[in-house]
Coordinates of C-alpha atoms in Angstrom, one line a residue:
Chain A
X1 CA -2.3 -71.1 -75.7
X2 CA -3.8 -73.6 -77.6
X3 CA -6.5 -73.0 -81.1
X4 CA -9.9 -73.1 -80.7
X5 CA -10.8 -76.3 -81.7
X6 CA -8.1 -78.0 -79.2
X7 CA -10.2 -75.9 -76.9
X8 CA -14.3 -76.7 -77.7
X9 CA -13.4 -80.5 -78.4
X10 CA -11.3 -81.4 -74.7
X11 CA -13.0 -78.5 -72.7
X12 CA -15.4 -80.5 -70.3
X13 CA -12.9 -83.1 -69.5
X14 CA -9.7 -80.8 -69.4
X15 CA -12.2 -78.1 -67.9
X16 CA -13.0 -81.2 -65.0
X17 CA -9.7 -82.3 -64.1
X18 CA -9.1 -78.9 -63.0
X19 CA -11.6 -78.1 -61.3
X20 CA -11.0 -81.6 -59.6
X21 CA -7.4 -80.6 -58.9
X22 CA -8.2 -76.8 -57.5
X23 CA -11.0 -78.5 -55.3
X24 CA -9.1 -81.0 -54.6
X25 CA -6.0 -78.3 -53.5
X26 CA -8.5 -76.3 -51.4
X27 CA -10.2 -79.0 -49.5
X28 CA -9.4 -78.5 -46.1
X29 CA -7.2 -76.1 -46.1
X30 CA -8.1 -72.9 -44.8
X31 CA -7.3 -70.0 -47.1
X32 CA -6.7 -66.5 -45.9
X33 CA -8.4 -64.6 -48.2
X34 CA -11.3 -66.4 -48.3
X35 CA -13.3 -64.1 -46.1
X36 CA -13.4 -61.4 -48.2
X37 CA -14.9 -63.3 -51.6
X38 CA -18.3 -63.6 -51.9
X39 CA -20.2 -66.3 -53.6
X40 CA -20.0 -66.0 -57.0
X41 CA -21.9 -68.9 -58.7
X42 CA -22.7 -66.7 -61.6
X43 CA -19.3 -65.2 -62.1
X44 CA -19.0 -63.7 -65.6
X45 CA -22.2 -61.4 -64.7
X46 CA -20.5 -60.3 -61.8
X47 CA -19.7 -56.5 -62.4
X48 CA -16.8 -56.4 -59.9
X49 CA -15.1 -58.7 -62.8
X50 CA -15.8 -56.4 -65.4
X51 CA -13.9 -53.6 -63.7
X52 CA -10.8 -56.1 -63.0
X53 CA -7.7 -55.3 -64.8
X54 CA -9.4 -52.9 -68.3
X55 CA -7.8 -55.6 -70.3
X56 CA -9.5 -58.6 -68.4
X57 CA -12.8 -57.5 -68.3
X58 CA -12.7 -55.7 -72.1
X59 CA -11.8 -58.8 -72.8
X60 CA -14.9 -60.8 -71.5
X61 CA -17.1 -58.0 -72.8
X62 CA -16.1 -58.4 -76.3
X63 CA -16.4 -62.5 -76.1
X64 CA -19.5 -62.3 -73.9
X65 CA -22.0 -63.8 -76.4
X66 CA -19.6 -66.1 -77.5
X67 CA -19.1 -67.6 -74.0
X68 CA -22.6 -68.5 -72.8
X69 CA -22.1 -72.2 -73.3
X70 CA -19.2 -72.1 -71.1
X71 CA -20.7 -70.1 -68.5
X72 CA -23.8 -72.5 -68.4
X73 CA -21.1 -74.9 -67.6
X74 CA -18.9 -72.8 -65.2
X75 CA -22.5 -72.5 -63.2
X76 CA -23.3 -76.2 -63.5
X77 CA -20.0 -77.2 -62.2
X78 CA -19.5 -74.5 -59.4
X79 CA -23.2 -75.0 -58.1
X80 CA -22.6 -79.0 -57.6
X81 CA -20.2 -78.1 -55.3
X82 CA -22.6 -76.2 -52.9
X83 CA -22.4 -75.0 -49.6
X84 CA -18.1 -74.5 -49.2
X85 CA -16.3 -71.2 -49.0
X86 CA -13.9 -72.9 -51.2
X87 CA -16.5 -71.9 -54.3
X88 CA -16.0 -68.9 -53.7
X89 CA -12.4 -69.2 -54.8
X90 CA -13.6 -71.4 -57.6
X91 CA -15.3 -68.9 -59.2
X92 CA -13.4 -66.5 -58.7
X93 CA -10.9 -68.8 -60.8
X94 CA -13.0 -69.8 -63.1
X95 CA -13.9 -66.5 -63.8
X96 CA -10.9 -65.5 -64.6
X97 CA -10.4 -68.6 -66.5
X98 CA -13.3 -68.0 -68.9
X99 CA -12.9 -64.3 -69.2
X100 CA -9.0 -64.3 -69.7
X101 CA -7.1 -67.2 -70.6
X102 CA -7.5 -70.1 -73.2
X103 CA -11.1 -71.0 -72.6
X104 CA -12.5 -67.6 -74.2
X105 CA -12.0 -67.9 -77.8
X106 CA -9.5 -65.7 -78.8
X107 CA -10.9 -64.0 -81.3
X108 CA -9.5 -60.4 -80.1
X109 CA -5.8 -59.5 -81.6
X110 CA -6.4 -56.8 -78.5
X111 CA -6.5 -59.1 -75.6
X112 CA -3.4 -61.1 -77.7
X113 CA -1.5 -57.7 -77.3
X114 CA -2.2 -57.2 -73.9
X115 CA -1.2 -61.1 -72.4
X116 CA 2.0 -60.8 -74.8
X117 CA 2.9 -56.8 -72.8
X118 CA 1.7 -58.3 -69.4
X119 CA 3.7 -60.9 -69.7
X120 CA 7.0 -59.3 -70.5
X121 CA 6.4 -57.1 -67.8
X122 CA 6.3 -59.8 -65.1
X123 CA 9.4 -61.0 -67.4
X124 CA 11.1 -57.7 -67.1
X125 CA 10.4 -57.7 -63.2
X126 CA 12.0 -60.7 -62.9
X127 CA 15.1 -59.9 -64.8
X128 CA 15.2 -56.4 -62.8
X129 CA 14.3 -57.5 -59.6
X130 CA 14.7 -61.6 -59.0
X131 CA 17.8 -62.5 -61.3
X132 CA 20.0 -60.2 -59.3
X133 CA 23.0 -61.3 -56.5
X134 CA 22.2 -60.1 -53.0
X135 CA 24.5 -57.5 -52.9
X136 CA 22.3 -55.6 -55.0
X137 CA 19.4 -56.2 -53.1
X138 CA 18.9 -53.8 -49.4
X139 CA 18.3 -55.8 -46.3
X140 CA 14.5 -55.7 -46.3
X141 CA 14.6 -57.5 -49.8
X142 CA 17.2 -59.5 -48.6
X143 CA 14.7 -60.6 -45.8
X144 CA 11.9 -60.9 -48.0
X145 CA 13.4 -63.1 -50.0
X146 CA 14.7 -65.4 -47.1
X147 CA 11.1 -65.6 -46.2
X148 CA 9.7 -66.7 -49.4
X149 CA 12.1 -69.1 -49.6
X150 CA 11.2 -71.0 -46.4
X151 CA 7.9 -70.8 -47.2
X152 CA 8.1 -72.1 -50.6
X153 CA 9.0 -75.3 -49.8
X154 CA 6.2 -75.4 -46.9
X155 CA 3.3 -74.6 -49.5
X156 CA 0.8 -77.5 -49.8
X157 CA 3.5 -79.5 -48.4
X158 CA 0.8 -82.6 -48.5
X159 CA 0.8 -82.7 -52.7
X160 CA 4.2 -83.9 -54.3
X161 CA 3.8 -81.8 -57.2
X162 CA 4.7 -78.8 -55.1
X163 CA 7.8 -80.7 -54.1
X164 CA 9.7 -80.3 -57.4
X165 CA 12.2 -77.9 -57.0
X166 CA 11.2 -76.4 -60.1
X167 CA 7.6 -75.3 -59.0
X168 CA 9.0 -73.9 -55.6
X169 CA 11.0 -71.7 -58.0
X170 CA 8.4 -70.3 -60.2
X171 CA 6.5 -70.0 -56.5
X172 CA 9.2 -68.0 -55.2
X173 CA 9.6 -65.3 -58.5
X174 CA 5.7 -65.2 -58.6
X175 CA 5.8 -64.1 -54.8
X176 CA 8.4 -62.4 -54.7
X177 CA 7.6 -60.3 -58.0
X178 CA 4.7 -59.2 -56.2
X179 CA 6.2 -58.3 -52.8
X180 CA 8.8 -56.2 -54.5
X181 CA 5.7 -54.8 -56.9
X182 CA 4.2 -54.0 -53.3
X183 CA 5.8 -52.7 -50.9
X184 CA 3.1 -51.2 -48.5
X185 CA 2.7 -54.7 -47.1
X186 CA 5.6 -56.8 -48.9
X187 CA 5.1 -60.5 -48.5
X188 CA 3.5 -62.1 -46.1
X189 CA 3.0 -65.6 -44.8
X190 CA -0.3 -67.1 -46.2
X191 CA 0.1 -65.4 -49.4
X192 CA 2.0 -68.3 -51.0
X193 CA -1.4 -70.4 -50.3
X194 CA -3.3 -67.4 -52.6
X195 CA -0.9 -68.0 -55.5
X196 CA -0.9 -72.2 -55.5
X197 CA -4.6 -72.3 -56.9
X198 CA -3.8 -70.4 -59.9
X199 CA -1.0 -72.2 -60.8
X200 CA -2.6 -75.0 -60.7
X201 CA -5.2 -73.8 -62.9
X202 CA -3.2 -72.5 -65.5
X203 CA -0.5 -75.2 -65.3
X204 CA -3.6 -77.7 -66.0
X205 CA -4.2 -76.3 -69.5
X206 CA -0.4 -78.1 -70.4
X207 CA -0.4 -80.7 -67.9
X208 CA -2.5 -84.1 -68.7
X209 CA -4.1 -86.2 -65.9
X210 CA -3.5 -86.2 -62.5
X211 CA -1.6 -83.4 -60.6
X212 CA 0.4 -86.0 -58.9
X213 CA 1.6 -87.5 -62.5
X214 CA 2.3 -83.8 -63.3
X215 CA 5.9 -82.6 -64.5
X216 CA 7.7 -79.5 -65.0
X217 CA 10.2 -81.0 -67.1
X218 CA 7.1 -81.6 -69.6
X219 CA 7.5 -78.0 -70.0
X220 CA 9.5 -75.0 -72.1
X221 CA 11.0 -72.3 -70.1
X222 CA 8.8 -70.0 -72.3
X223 CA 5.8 -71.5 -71.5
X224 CA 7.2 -71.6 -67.7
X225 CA 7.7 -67.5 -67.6
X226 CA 4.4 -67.2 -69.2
X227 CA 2.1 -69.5 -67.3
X228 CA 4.2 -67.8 -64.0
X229 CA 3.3 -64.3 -65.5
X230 CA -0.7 -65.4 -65.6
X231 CA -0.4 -66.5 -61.7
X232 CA 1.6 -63.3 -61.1
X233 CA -1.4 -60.9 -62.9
X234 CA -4.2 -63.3 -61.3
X235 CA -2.6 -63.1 -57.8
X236 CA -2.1 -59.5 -58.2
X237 CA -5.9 -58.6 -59.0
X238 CA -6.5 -61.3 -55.9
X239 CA -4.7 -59.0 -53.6
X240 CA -5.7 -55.6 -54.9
X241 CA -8.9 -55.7 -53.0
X242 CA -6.9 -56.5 -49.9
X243 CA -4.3 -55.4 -49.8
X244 CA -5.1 -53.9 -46.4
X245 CA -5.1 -57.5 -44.8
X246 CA -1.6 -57.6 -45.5
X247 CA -0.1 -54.4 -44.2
X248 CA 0.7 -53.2 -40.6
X249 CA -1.4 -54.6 -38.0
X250 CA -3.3 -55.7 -40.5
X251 CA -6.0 -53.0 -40.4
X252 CA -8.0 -55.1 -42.9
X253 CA -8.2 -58.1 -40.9
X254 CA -9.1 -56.3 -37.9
X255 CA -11.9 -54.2 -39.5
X256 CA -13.3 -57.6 -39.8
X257 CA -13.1 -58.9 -36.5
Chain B
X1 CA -6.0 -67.4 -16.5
X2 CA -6.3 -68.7 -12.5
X3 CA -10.4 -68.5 -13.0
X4 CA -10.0 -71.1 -16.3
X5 CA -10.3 -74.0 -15.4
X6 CA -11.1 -76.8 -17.9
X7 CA -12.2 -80.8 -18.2
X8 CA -9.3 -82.0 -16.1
X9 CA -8.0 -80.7 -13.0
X10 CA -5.2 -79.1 -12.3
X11 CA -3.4 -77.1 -9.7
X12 CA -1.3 -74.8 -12.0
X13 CA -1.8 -73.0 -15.4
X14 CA 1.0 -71.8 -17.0
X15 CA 0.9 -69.6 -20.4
X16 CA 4.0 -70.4 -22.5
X17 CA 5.1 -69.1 -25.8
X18 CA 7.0 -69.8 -28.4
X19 CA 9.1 -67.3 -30.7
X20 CA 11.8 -67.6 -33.2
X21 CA 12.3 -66.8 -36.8
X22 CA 10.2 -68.6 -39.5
X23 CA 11.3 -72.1 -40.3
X24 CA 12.9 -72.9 -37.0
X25 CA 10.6 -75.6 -35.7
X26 CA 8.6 -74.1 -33.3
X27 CA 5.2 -75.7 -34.6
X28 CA 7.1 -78.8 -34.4
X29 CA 8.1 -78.7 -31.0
X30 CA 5.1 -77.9 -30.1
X31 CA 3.6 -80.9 -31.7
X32 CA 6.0 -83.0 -30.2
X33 CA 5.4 -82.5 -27.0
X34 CA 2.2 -82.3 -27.0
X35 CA 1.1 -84.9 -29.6
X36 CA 4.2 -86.4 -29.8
X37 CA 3.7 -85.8 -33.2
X38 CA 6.1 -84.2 -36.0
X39 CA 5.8 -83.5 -39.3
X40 CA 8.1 -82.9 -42.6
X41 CA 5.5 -81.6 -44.8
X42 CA 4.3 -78.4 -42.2
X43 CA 3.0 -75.5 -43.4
X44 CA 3.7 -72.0 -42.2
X45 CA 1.5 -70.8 -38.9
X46 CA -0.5 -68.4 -39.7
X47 CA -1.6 -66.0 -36.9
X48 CA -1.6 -68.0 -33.4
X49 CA -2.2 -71.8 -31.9
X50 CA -1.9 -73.5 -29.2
X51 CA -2.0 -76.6 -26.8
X52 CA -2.0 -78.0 -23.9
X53 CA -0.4 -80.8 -22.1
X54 CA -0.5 -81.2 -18.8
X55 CA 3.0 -82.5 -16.4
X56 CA 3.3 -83.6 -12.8
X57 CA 5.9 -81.5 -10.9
X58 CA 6.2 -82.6 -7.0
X59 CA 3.4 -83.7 -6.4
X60 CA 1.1 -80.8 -8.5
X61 CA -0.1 -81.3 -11.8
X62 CA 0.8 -78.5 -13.8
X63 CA -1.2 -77.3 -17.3
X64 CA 1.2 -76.5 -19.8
X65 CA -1.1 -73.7 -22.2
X66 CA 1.9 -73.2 -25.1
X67 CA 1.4 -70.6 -27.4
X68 CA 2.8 -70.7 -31.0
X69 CA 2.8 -68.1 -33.7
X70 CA 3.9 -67.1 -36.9
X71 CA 7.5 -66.4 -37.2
X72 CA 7.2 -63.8 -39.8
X73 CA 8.1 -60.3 -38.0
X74 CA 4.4 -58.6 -40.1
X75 CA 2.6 -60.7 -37.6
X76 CA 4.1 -58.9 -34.7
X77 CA 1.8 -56.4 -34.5
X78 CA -1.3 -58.5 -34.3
X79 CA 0.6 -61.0 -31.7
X80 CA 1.9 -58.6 -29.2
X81 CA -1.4 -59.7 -27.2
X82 CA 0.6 -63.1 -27.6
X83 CA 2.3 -62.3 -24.7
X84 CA -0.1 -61.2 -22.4
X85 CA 0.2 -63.5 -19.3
X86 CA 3.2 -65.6 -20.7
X87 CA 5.0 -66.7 -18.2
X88 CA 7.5 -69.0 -19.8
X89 CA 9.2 -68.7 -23.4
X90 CA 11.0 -71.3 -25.6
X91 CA 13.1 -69.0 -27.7
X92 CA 14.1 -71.0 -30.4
X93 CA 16.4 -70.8 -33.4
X94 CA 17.8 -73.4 -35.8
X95 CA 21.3 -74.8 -35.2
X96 CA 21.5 -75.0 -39.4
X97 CA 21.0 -71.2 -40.4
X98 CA 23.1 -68.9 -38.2
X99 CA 20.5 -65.8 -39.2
X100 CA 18.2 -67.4 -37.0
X101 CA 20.5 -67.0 -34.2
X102 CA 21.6 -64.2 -34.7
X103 CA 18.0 -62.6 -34.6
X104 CA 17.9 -64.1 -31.3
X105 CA 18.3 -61.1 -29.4
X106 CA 15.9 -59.1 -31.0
X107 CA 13.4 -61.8 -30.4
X108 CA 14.7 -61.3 -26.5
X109 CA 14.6 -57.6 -26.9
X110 CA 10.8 -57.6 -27.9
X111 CA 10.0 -60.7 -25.4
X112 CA 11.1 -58.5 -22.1
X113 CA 9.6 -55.5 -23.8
X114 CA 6.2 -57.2 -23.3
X115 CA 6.5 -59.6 -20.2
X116 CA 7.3 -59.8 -16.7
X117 CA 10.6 -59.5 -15.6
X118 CA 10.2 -63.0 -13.8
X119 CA 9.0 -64.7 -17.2
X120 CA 11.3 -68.1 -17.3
X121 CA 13.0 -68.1 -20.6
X122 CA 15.0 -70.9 -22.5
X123 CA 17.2 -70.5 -25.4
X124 CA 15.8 -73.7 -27.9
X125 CA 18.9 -74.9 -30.3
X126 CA 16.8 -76.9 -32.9
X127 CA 17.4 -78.9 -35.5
X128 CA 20.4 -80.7 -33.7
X129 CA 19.8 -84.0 -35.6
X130 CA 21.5 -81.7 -39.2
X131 CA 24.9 -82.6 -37.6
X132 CA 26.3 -82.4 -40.8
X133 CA 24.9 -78.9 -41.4
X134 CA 25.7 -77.1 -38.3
X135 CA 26.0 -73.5 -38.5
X136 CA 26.0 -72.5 -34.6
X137 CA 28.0 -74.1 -32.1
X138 CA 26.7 -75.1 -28.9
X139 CA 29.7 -73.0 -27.4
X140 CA 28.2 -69.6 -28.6
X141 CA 24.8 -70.6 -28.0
X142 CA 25.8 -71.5 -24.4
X143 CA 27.6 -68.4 -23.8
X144 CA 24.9 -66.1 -25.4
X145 CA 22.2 -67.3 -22.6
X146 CA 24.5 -67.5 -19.7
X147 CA 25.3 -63.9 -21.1
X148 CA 21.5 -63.5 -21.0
X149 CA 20.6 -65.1 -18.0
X150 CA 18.5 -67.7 -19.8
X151 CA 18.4 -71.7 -19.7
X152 CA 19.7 -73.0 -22.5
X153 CA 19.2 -76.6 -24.9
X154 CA 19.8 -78.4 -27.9
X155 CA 16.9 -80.1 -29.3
X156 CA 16.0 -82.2 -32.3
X157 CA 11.9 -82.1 -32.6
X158 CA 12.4 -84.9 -35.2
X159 CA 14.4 -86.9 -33.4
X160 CA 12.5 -86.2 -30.5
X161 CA 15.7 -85.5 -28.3
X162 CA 15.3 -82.9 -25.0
X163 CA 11.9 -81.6 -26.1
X164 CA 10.3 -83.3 -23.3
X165 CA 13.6 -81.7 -21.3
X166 CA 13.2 -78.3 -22.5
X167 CA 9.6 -78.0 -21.7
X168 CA 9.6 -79.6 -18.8
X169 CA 12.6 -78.0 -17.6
X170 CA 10.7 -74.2 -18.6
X171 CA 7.6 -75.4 -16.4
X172 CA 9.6 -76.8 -13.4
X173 CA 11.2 -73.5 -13.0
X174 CA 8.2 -71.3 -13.5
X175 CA 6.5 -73.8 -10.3
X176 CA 9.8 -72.4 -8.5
X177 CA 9.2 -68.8 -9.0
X178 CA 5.3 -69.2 -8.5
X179 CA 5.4 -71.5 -5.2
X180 CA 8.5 -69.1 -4.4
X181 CA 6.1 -66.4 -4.0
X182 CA 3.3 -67.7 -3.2
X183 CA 5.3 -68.9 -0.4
X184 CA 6.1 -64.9 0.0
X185 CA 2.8 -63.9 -0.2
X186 CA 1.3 -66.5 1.8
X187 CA -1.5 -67.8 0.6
X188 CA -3.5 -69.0 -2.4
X189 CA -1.1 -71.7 -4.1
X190 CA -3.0 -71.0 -7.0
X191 CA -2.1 -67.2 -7.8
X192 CA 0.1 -66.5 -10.2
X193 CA 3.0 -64.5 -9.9
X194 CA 2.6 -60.6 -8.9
X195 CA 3.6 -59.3 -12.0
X196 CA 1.6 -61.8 -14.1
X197 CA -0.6 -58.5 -15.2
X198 CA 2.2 -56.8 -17.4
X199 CA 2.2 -53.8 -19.4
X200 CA 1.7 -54.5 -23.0
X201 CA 3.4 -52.1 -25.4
X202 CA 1.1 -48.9 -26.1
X203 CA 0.5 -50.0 -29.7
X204 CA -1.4 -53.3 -28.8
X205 CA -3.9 -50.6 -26.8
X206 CA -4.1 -48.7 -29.5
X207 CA -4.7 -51.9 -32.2
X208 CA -7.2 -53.1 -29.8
X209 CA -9.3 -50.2 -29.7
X210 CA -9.6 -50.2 -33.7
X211 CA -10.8 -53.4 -33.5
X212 CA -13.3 -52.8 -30.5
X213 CA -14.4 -49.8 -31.9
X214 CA -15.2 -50.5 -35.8
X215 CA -16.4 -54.0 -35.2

């Protein structure tokens, strides 16, 4: 994560490139879970936030006042872009952004504690679950897996970035993490498009420019697992409030119809 | 399906689907030969599409409607309705990973499960252009649908090779069955097939009335 300063003095530029990648990721495309967000051009003040993971929204709550600034901007930059369900996802991203990861100042040795235990769980997952032969896995898993796989290589097919073998990888963990994580519904097709957003988000804060001049090689394998692990939590709190979309017959889905 | 008719005329409809695990091609095909278009960088379906094209056999013009779905078995539940009315099926698998073959017959299993016992069905090899990559001879494919009872072809969507064959060779045989027994029953050209209302598995009832009823 970077220091402070880093932070206030590159914000509105690095703070615009990705917003102009996410939009630029979402345009067009329709995304599944998009139905079920509602507009949140004001997203910090939004209570459901606040009640997102305890450590997400204590988090916020303790750097609320020293925020504003940003939220002004998060506002300014999410209201130019009227009048798309994409926002929606937007702020929702932005939100977490702001409330969780780099652009908050981190003045809270709590929250510190909490990314660096969140983020050994996911490692811990991986290591239990994802770095294991097949033989250990059961045929469901083994299934799963297969899946993700064939649908890593399909997700946002139309940016190169997404090409490099290296970001279908941390794709597949990330997704496959989470099915394992939950198993009332498991992976399903469409939830790869959830996850690409926010790793584009956080892999912006250590990737200059353009996502097309972007590299995984320009990264650690530390900063890999971790920036993995914040897609893993955001994607997770994504899902939590529906889930139901995702399992049997999709009860969710059809409520909706 | 005989009361929809749309901008162009046409003397047969015919509801087709495509099945197969996820990753085969299907989205392809169907591009192919209705587009003629294929493309590398496709995404997963989600849900359901489809298209049309429309091809002359003898001297009818026949609307090809061809359903495609996700390949991920979740989606089963919600596309069971998928099959309502089909009358043909390209069950396809990919020459290059045998699992895809091999969950062939449960793909059959669940397609006569939901259809008509006169539904036209032909067993889609694709991918054939991966030569070097084969995984499932044409030998065991063959025997597996003559086994089965079902046509049978090797395609390559991105080589565009038999696409045209396989479709049209699925909606040439379902005019047989149809002028066959409209030839039976005498009259309107235009009906479909007796058995064209088929029972759909108790569970798509049951998902239909949750939807119905909390909407």
């Amino acid at each position: 994560m970077k220091n402070n300063h880093n932070i206030s003095s590159s914000l509105d530029s690095r703070f615009n490139q990705t917003l102009n990648n996410v939009q630029g990721l979402l345009k067009g495309r329709s995304i599944p879970g998009k139905i079920l967000l509602t507009r949140r051009t004001d997203p910090p003040e939004d209570p459901s936030l606040q009640e997102h993971s305890p450590s997400f929204g204590r988090s916020f709550s303790e750097n609320d006042v020293g925020t504003s600034d940003r939220i002004d901007m998060s506002r300014e930059c999410t209201s130019s872009f009227t009048s798309s369900c994409d926002l929606d996802i937007l702020g929702v991203l932005i939100a977490y952004l702001l409330c969780t990861y780099g652009y908050a100042p981190p003045n809270s040795d709590r929250r510190e504690g909490v990314l660096r235990r969140k983020r050994l769980e996911y490692l811990d997952c991986v290591a239990q679950f994802y770095d294991i032969p097949d033989t250990e896995r059961s045929d469901d898993e083994i299934n799963m897996l297969r899946q993700i796989s064939v649908d890593c290589p399909r997700t946002v097919p139309d940016v190169t970035f997404f090409q490099q073998e290296q970001v279908q990888k941390s794709l597949e963990r990330i997704l496959y993490a989470w099915a394992i994580r939950h198993p009332a519904s498991g992976y399903v097709q469409g939830i790869n498009d959830l996850a690409t957003p926010f790793l584009v988000v956080f892999l912006s804060e250590y990737l200059e420019g353009d996502i097309d001049n972007w590299s995984m090689d320009d990264l650690s394998p530390d900063k890999i697992s971790d920036i993995e692990a914040d897609c893993y939590w955001c994607l997770s709190k994504l899902l939590d409030g529906m889930q139901d979309h995702y399992t049997f017959a999709q009860p969710g889905i059809q409520r909706r119809v | 399906m005989g009361a929809y008719r749309a901008d162009e005329d046409y003397d047969y409809l015919f509801k087709v689907v495509l099945i197969g695990d996820s990753g085969v091609g299907k989205s392809n095909l169907l591009s192919r030969f209705t587009r003629n278009e294929f493309s590398l960088e496709s995404k997963s379906t989600i849900g359901v599409e489809f298209a049309t094209r429309s091809i002359h056999v003898d001297d009818k013009v026949v609307k090809a409607q061809i359903w495609d779905t996700a390949g991920q078995e979740r989606y089963r539940a919600i596309t069971s309705a998928y099959y309502r009315g089909a009358v043909g099926a390209l069950l396809v698998y990919d020459v290059t990973r045998h699992v895809t073959f091999e969950n062939v017959e449960r793909w059959l299993k669940e397609l006569r499960d939901h259809t008509d016992s006169n539904i036209v069905i032909m067993l889609v090899g694709n991918k054939a252009d991966l030569r070097h990559l084969r995984a499932v001879t044409t030998e065991d494919a063959k025997a597996f649908a003559e086994r089965e009872n079902t046509f049978f072809m090797e395609t390559s969507a991105l080589e565009s090779l038999n696409v045209e064959n396989a479709f049209t060779e699925v909606l040439t045989q379902i005019y047989r069955v149809v002028s066959r027994k409209a030839l039976e029953v005498g009259d309107d050209p235009a009906a479909l097939p007796k058995g064209q209302t088929i029972n759909v598995g108790d569970d798509v009832s049951a998902m239909k009335k949750v939807g119905c009823c909390s909407a």
